[in-house]
Short mmCIF file of C-alpha atoms (C1' of nucleotides) in Angstrom, two decimals:
data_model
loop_
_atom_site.label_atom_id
_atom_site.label_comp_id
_atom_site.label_asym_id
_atom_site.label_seq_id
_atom_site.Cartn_x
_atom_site.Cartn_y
_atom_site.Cartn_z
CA UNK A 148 23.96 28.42 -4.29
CA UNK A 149 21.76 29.22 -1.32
CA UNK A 150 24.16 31.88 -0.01
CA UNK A 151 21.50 33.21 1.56
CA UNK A 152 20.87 29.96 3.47
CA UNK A 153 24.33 30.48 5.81
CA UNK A 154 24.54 26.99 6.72
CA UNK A 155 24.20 26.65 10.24
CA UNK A 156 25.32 23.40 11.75
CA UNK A 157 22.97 21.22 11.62
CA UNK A 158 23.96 19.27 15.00
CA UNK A 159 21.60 21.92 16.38
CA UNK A 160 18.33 21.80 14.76
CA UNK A 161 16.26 20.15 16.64
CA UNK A 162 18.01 20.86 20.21
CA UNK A 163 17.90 24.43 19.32
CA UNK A 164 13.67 24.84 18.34
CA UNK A 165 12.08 26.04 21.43
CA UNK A 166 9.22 23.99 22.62
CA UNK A 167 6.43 25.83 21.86
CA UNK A 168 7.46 25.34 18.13
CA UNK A 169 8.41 21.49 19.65
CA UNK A 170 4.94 21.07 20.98
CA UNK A 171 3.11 21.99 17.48
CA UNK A 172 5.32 20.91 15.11
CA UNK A 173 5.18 17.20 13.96
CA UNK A 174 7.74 17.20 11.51
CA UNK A 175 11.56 19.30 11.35
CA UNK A 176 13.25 19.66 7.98
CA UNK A 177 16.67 20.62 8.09
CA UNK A 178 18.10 21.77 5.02
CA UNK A 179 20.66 19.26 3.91
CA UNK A 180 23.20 21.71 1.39
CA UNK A 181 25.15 19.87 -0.63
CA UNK A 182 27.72 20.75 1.79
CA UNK A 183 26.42 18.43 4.67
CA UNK A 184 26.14 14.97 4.99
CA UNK A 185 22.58 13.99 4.56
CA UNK A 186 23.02 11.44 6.67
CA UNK A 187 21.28 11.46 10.32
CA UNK A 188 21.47 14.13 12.79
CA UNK A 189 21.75 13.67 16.09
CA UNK A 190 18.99 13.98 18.18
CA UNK A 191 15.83 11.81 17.32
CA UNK A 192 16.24 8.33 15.82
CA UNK A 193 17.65 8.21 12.40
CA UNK A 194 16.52 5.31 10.45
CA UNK A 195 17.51 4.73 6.93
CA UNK A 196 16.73 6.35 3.95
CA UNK A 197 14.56 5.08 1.44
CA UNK A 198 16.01 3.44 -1.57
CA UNK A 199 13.09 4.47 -3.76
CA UNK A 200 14.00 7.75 -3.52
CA UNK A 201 15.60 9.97 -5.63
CA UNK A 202 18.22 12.64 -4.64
CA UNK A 203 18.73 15.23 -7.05
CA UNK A 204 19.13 18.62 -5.55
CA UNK A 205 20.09 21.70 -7.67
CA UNK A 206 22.95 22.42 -5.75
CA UNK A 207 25.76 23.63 -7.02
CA UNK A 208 23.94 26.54 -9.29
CA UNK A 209 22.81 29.35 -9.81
CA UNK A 210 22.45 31.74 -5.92
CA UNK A 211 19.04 31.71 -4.63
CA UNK A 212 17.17 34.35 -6.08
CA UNK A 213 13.65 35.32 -4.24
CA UNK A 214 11.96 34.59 -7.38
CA UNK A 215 13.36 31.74 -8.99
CA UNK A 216 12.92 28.16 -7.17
CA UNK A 217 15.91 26.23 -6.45
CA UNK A 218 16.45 22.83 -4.87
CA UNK A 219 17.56 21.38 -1.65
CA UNK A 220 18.20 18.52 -0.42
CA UNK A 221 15.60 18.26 2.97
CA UNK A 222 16.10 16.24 5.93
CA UNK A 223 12.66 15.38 6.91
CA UNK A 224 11.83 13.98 10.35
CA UNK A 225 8.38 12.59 11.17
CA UNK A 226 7.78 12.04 15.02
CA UNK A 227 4.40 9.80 14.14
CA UNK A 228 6.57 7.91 11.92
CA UNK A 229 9.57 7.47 13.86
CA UNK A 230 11.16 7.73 10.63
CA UNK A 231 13.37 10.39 8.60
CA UNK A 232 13.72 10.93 5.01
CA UNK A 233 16.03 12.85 3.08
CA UNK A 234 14.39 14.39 -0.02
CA UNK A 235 14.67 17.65 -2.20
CA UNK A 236 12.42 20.29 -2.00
CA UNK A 237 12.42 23.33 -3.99
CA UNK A 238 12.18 26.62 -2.35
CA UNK A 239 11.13 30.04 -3.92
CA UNK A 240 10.30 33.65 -2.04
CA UNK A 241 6.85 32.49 -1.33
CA UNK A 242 7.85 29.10 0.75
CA UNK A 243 8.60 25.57 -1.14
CA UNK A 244 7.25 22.77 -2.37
CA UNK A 245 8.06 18.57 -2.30
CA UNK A 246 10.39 18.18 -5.02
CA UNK A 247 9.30 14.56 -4.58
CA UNK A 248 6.17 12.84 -3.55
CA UNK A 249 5.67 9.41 -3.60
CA UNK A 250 6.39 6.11 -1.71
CA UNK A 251 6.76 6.30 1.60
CA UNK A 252 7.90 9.41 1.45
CA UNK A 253 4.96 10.44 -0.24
CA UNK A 254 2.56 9.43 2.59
CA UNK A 255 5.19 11.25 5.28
CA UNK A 256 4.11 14.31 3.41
CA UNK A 257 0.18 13.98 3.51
CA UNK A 258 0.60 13.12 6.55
CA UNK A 259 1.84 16.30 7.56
CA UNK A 260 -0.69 17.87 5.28
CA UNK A 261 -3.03 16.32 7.11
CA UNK A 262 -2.12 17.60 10.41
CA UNK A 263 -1.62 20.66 9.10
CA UNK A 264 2.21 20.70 9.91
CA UNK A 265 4.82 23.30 9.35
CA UNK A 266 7.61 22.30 8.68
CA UNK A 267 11.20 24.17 10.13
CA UNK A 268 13.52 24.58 7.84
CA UNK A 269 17.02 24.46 9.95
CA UNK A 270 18.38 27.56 8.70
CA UNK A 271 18.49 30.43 10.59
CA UNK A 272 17.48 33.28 8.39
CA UNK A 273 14.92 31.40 6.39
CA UNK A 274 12.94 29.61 8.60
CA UNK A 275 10.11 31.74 8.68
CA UNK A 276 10.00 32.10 5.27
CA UNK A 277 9.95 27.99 5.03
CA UNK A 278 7.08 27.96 7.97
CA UNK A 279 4.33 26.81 5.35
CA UNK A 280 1.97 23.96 5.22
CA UNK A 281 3.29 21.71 2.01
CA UNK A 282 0.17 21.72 0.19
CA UNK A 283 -0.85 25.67 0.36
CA UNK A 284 1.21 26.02 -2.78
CA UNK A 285 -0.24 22.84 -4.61
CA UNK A 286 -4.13 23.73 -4.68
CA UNK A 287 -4.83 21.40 -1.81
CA UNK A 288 -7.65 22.29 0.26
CA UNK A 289 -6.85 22.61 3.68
CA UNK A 290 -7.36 20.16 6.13
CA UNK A 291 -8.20 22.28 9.16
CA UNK A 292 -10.84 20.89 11.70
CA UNK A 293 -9.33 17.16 11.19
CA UNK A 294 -7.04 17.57 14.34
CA UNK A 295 -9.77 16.82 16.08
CA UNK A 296 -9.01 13.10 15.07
CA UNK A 297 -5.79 12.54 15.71
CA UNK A 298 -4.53 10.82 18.10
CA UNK A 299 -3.68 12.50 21.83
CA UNK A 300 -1.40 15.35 21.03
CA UNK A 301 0.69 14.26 24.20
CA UNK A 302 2.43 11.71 22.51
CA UNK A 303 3.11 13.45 19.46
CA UNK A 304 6.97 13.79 20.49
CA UNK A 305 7.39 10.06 21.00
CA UNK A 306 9.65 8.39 18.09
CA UNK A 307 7.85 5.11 17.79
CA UNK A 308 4.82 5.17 15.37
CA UNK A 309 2.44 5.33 17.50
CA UNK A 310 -1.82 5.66 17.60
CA UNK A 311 -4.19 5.45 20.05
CA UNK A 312 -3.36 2.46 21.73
CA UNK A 313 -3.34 0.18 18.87
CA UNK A 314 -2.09 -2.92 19.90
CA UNK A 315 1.18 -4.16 18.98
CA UNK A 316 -0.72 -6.96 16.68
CA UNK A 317 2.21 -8.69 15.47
CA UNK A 318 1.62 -7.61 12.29
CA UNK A 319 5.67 -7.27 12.04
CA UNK A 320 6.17 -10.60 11.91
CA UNK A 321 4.78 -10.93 7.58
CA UNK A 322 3.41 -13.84 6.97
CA UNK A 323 5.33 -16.02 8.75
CA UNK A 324 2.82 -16.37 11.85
CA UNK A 325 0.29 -16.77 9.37
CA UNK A 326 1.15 -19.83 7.50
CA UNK A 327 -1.34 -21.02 9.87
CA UNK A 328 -3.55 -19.49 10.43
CA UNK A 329 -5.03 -19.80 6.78
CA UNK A 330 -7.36 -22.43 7.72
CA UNK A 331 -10.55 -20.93 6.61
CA UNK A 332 -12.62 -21.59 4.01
CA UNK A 333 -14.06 -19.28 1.31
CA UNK A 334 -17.06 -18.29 -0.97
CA UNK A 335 -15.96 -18.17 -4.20
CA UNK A 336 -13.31 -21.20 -5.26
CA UNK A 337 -12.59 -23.08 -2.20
CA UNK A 338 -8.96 -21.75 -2.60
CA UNK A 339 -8.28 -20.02 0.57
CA UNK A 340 -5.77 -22.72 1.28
CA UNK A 341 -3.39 -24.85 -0.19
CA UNK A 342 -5.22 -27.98 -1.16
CA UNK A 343 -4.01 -31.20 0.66
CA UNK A 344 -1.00 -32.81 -0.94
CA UNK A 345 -1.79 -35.61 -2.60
CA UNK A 346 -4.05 -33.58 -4.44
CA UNK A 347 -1.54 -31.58 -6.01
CA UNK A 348 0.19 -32.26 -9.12
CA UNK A 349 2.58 -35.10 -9.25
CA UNK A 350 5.07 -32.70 -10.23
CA UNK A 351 3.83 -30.19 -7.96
CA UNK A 352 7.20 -29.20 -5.13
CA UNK A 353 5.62 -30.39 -1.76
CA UNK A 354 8.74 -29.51 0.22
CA UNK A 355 7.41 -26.62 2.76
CA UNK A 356 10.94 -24.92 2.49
CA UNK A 357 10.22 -25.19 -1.63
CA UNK A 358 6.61 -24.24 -1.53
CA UNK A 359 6.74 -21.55 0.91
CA UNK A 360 10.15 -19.67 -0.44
CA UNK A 361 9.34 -16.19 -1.63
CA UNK A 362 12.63 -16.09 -3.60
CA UNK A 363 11.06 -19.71 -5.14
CA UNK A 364 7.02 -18.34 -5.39
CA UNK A 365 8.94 -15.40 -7.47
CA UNK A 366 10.81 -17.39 -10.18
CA UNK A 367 7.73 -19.64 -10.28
CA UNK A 368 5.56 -16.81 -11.01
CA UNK A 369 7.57 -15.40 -13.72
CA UNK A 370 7.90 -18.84 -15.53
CA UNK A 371 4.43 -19.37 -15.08
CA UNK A 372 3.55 -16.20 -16.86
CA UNK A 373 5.87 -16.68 -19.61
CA UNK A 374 4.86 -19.91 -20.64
CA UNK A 375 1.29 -18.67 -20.44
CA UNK A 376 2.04 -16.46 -22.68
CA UNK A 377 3.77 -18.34 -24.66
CA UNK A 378 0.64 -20.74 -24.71
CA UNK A 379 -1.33 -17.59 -25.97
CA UNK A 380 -3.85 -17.65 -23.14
CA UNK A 381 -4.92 -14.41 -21.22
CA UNK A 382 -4.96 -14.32 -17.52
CA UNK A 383 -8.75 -14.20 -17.98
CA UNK A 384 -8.50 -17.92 -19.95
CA UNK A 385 -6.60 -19.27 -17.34
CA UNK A 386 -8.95 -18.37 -14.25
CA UNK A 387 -11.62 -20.37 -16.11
CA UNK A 388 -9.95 -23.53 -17.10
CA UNK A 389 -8.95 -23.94 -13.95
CA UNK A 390 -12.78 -25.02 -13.39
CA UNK A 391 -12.08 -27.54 -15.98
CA UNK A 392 -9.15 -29.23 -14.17
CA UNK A 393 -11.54 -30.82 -11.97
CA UNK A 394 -9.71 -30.24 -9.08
CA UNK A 395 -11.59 -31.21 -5.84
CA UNK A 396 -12.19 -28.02 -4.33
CA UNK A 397 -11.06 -26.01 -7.34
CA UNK A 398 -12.94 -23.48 -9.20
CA UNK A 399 -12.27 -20.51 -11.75
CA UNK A 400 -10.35 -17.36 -10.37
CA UNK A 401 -10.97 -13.90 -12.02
CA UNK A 402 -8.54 -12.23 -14.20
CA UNK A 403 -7.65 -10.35 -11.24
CA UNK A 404 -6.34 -13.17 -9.47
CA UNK A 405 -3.94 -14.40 -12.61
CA UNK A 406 -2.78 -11.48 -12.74
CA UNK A 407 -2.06 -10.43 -9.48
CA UNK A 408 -0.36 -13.98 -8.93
CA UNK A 409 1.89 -13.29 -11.61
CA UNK A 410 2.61 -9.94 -10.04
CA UNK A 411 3.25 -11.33 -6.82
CA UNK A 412 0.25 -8.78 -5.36
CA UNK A 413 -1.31 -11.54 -3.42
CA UNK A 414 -0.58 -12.38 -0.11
CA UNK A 415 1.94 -14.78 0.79
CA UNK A 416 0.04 -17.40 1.77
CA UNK A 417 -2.34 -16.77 -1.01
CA UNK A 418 0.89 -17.14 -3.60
CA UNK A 419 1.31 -20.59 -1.98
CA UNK A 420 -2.17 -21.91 -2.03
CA UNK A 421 -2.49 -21.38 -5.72
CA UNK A 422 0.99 -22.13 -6.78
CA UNK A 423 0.13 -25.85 -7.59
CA UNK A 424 -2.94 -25.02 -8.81
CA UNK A 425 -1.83 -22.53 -11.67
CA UNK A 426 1.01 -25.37 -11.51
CA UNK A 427 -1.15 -28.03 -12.69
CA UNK A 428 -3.05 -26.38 -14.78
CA UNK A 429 0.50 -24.97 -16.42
CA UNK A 430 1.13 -28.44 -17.15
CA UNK A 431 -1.92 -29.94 -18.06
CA UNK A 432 -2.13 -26.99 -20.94
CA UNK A 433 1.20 -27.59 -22.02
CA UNK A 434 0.45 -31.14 -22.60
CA UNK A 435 -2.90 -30.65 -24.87
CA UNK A 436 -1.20 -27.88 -26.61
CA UNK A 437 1.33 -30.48 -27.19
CA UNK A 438 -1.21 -32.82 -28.11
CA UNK A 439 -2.68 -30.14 -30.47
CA UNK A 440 -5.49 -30.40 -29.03
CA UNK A 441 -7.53 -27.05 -28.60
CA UNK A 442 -10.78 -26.64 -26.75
CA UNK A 443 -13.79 -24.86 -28.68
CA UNK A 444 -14.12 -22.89 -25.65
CA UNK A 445 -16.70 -22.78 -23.36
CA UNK A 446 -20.23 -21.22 -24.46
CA UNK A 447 -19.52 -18.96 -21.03
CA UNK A 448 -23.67 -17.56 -21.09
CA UNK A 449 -23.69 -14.02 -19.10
CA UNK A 450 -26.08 -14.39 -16.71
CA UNK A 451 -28.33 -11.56 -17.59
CA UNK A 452 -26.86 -8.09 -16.62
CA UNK A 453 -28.49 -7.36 -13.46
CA UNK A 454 -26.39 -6.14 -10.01
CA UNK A 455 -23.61 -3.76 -11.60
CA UNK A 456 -21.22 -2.68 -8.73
CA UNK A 457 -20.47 0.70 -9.22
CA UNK A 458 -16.75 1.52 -8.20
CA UNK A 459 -16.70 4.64 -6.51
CA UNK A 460 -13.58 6.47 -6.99
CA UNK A 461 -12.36 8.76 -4.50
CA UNK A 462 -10.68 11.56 -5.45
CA UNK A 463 -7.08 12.88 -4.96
CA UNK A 464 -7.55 15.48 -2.60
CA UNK A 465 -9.86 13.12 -0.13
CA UNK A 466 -7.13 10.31 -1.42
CA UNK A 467 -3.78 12.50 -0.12
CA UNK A 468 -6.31 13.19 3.49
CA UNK A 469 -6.96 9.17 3.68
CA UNK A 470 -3.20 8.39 3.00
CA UNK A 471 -2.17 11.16 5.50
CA UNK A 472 -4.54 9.76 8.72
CA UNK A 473 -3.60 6.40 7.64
CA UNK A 474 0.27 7.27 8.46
CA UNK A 475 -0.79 8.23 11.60
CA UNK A 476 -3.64 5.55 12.75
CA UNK A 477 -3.68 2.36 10.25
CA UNK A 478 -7.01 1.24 12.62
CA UNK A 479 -8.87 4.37 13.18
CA UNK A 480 -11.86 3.33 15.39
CA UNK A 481 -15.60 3.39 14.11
CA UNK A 482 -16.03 6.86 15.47
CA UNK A 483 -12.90 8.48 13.29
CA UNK A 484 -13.62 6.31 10.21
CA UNK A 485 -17.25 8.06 10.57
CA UNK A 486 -15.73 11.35 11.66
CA UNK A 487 -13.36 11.04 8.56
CA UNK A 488 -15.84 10.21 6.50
CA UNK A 489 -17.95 13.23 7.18
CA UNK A 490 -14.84 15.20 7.04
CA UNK A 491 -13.98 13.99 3.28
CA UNK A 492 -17.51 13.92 2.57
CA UNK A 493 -17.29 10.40 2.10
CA UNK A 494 -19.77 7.02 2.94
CA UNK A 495 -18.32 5.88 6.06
CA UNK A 496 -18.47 2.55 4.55
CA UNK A 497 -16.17 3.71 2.12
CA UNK A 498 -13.78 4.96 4.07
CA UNK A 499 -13.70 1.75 6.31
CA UNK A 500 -13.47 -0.48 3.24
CA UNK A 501 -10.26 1.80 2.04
CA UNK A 502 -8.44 1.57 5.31
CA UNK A 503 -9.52 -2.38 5.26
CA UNK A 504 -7.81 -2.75 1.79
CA UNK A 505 -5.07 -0.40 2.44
CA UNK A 506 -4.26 -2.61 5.16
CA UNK A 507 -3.86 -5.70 3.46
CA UNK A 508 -2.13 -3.18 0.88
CA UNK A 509 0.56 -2.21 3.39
CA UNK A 510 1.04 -5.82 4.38
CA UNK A 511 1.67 -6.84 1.02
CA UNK A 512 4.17 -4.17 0.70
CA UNK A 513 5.91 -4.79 3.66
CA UNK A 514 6.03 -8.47 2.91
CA UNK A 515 7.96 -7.61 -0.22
CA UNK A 516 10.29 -5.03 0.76
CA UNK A 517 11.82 -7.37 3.55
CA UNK A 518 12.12 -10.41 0.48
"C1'" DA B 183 -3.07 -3.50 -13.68
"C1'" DT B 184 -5.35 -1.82 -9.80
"C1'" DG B 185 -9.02 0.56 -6.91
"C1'" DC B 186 -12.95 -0.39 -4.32
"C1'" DA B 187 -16.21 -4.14 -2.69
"C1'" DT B 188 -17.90 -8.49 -0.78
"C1'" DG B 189 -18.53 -12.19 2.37
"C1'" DA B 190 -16.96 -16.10 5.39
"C1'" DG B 191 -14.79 -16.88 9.36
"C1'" DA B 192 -11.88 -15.23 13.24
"C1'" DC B 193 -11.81 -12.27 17.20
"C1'" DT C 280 -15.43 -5.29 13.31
"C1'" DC C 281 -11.35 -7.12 11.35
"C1'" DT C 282 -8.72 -10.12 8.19
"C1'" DC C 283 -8.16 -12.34 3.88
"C1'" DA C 284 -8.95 -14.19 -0.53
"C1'" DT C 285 -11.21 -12.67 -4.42
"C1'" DG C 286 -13.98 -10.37 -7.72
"C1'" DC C 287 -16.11 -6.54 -10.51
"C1'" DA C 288 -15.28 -2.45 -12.84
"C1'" DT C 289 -12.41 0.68 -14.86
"C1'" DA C 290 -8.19 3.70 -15.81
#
DNA sequence: ATGCATGAGAC
DNA sequence: TCTCATGCATA
């Protein structure tokens, strides 16, 4: 297949765009055929692939025809990102389309949505024809008019993610440089940190190198769960006997918090401050189960329906545009969150509250993709 | 299970 | 104004 495509050699993609098309573009795809190695070019930085991606080009089919889409494996670079991915994309007469969105990957793409980016396909006699925003053919409103909030242009070219002058904030290091900084104290249960040792359970680990192992937080989390289930309590049941443990300094935890304990969606240091909690109160239910010795329940009176929080949900579209400037600028200032906002048609207190969480989101994310 | 929100405390 | 631990509401 792709015949038509006459496989240049790819060794010259990037080299060989002039630099008006240099200057404006903020992303190359090369074409990967079957044929080549997908693997980096030379030229800008190469890091690794993804590993939740999936490669499954059509090569090896039917020709190209104008009408018909067919697949190819894409070598996507994204100056903002500093980072390349390999992906398939279909292409058809009218231009192509991501043959994969999601992941990392995924926010690559809205991010060039965002900006409005062509992408260059590196094959001679088609580039033109591949010189389309991605979204155009998938009913995305444009995003013209956001340029306006992106970062200087100047930089564009330089490899390392970059954005208006954000400071380096050591966020790289996870949650190592952290561990203590989690020293202050909270609303809701008094659980922001790990409660002092001899509070813990007897049979709670206190070895730091125990405690604080993700590999260790993991296994505990998983046995945790399956003996709670095995104990036939929800997640819900759990936050509020943990009121009843009676636990200096201990209150109930939503279902939210079970839950996202057990899925390991808290933040490192959170997963240690209530491993010995959920620990002791693991053990303390197994024992009056043991006992047979169920609690009535509590009477739990709702206090009167009054405040209801209404969740606003933002929609796809403004979603995909939020995903795409956070690529680019994690910390946009007040100014761009308000500019955004107006942009999306959005509460600028929405928008700052999104990048907030997806920030703590990211974090998360990194934490557990380097453990 | 997860998106959006809140509020205390740190910058 | 941000981070972080959490929670409410909802898909």
């Amino acid at each position: 297949m792709c015949n038509s495509w006459s496989p240049r050699h790819n060794g010259d993609i990037f080299s060989g765009l002039n630099d008006g098309l240099l200057s404006r573009a903020e992303a190359l795809a090369a074409v990967d055929i079957s044929k080549h190695q997908s693997g980096p070019q030379p030229g800008p930085p190469l890091p690794q692939l993804k590993h939740d991606m999936v490669y499954h080009h059509g090569v090896g089919g039917p020709p190209p025809h104008n009408t018909r889409p067919h697949q190819v494996n894409a070598f996507l670079y994204a100056p903002y990102l500093g980072k390349s991915f390999s992906l398939p994309i279909s292409v058809t007469g009218e231009g192509w389309f991501l043959g994969e969105f999601r992941g990392e990957v995924g926010r690559a793409l809205t991010f060039l949505d965002f900006n409005n980016i062509f992408i260059s396909c590196g094959v001679g006699s088609t580039i033109n024809q591949l010189q389309k925003p991605f979204f155009s053919q998938m009913g995305h409103h444009g995003m013209e008019g956001l340029d306006m909030l992106e970062p200087s242009a100047t930089s564009m070219t330089t490899l390392a993610p970059m954005g208006e002058g954000a400071p380096p904030h050591h966020q790289l290091h996870g949650y190592g440089a952290m561990n203590h900084v989690m020293n202050h104290h909270h609303h809701t249960g008094g659980l922001a940190h790990a409660p002092p040792a001899h509070l813990v359970h007897p049979g709670a680990a206190l070895h730091p190198d125990t405690d604080t192992d993700p590999r260790e937080l993991e296994a505990f989390a998983e046995r945790f769960k399956q003996r709670r289930i095995k104990l036939g309590v929800t997640q819900a049941d759990v936050g509020k006997a943990l009121a009843n443990l009676k636990l200096p300094g201990v209150g109930a935890l939503s279902q939210s918090t079970i839950c996202r304990f057990e899925s390991l969606t808290l933040s490192h240091n959170n997963m240690i401050a209530l491993k010995p909690i959920l620990q002791a109160w693991l053990e303390e239910a197994e024992a009056q189960a043991k006992n047979k010795r169920r609690d009535p329940d509590a009477p739990s009176v709702l206090p009167a329906g009054e405040k209801k929080r209404k969740r606003t949900s933002i929609a796809a579209p403004e979603k995909r545009s939020l995903e795409a400037y956070f690529a680019v600028q994690p910390r946009p200032s007040g100014e761009k969150i308000a500019a955004i906002a107006e942009k999306l048609d959005l509460k600028k207190n929405v928008v700052r509250v999104w990048f907030c969480n997806q920030r703590q989101k990211q974090k998360r994310m990194k934490f557990a993709a380097q453990h």
